[in-house]
Amino acid sequence: LKIDPLQVKVVDKAIVRARNAVSHFNIGSAAASPGIKWGRNVYACGDYIDRQGHASWSTEKAVVTGKQAAERVAKDLGLNGVKARVIPAAPDTPQLSNLRRLAKSIRRVS
């Protein structure tokens, strides 16, 4: 199936903005995050989507999964030259690593 991207027509779109919104995730919730492709011609991106190895959350995650979804759509449509070009997240700082270890220890005890 070859599709001319200049002939594609968007039939629906939605943009949701929530003033002062904050994302909250439960411990271990990332393991339950669905992938970018949900079915035939159904793609998703955003905070709750599996970020495929990129260690980010919130706005950064929405951008990363949006780029990854666009790359997947282009691949499925046989379009060349569409790459996500996602910059890997920086490694944890020593302080954050220590906090992660502490939180893990507390979860084990409780």
Coordinates of C-alpha atoms in Angstrom, one line a residue:
L1 CA 0.0 0.0 0.0
K2 CA 1.6 3.2 -1.1
I3 CA 0.0 6.5 0.0
D4 CA 1.0 10.0 -1.2
P5 CA 1.4 12.0 2.0
L6 CA 0.3 15.1 0.1
Q7 CA -3.0 13.5 -0.6
V8 CA -3.8 12.4 2.9
K9 CA -6.7 14.2 4.6
V10 CA -7.1 14.6 8.3
V11 CA -10.7 13.8 9.2
D12 CA -10.5 14.3 13.0
K13 CA -8.2 15.7 15.6
A14 CA -8.3 16.6 19.3
I15 CA -6.0 18.7 21.5
V16 CA -6.7 18.7 25.2
R17 CA -5.1 21.3 27.4
A18 CA -5.6 21.2 31.2
R19 CA -4.5 24.3 33.0
N20 CA -2.2 23.5 36.0
A21 CA -2.5 19.8 35.3
V22 CA 0.0 17.4 36.9
S23 CA 0.6 13.8 35.9
H24 CA 0.6 11.2 38.7
F25 CA 1.8 7.6 38.2
N26 CA 1.7 4.6 40.5
I27 CA 4.8 2.6 41.3
G28 CA 5.3 0.1 38.6
S29 CA 2.7 1.6 36.2
A30 CA 5.2 1.9 33.4
A31 CA 5.1 -1.9 33.0
A32 CA 1.4 -1.6 32.1
S33 CA 1.8 1.2 29.5
P34 CA 0.5 0.2 26.1
G35 CA 2.7 0.6 23.0
I36 CA 2.5 3.2 20.2
K37 CA 0.5 0.9 17.8
W38 CA -2.8 -0.3 19.2
G39 CA -4.2 -2.0 16.1
R40 CA -4.6 -1.6 12.4
N41 CA -4.2 2.1 11.6
V42 CA -4.5 3.1 15.3
Y43 CA -1.5 4.9 16.8
A44 CA -1.2 6.7 20.1
C45 CA 1.3 8.9 21.9
G46 CA 1.4 10.8 25.2
D47 CA 2.2 10.4 28.9
Y48 CA 0.7 6.9 29.4
I49 CA 2.3 5.3 26.3
D50 CA 5.3 3.0 26.6
R51 CA 8.3 5.2 25.8
Q52 CA 10.3 2.4 24.3
G53 CA 13.5 2.8 26.4
H54 CA 13.5 6.6 26.8
A55 CA 13.5 7.3 30.6
S56 CA 11.3 10.4 30.6
W57 CA 7.9 11.3 32.0
S58 CA 5.3 14.0 31.4
T59 CA 5.8 16.6 28.7
E60 CA 9.1 15.0 27.5
K61 CA 7.5 11.6 27.3
A62 CA 4.6 13.0 25.2
V63 CA 7.0 14.5 22.8
V64 CA 9.2 11.4 22.6
T65 CA 6.2 9.1 22.0
G66 CA 4.7 11.5 19.5
K67 CA 8.0 11.3 17.5
Q68 CA 8.0 7.5 17.8
A69 CA 4.4 7.3 16.7
A70 CA 5.1 9.5 13.6
E71 CA 8.0 7.3 12.7
R72 CA 5.9 4.1 13.1
V73 CA 3.1 5.6 10.9
A74 CA 5.6 6.5 8.2
K75 CA 7.1 3.1 8.3
D76 CA 3.7 1.4 8.0
L77 CA 2.8 3.6 5.1
G78 CA 6.1 2.9 3.3
L79 CA 7.4 6.5 3.6
N80 CA 11.2 6.9 3.8
G81 CA 13.2 9.5 5.7
V82 CA 11.0 9.8 8.8
K83 CA 13.2 9.2 11.9
A84 CA 12.2 9.9 15.5
R85 CA 15.7 11.3 16.3
V86 CA 15.1 11.1 20.1
I87 CA 18.0 12.2 22.2
P88 CA 18.5 9.6 25.0
A89 CA 17.7 10.8 28.5
A90 CA 20.6 11.8 30.7
P91 CA 21.7 9.2 33.2
D92 CA 20.5 9.6 36.8
T93 CA 22.5 12.0 39.0
P94 CA 24.2 10.4 42.1
Q95 CA 21.5 12.1 44.2
L96 CA 18.6 10.6 42.2
S97 CA 20.3 7.2 42.2
N98 CA 20.5 7.3 46.0
L99 CA 16.8 8.4 46.3
R100 CA 15.8 5.5 44.0
R101 CA 17.7 3.0 46.1
L102 CA 16.2 4.5 49.3
A103 CA 12.6 4.3 47.9
K104 CA 13.2 0.7 46.7
S105 CA 14.4 -0.2 50.2
I106 CA 11.4 1.4 51.8
R107 CA 9.0 -0.5 49.5
R108 CA 10.7 -3.8 50.4
V109 CA 10.3 -3.1 54.1
S110 CA 6.7 -2.0 53.9

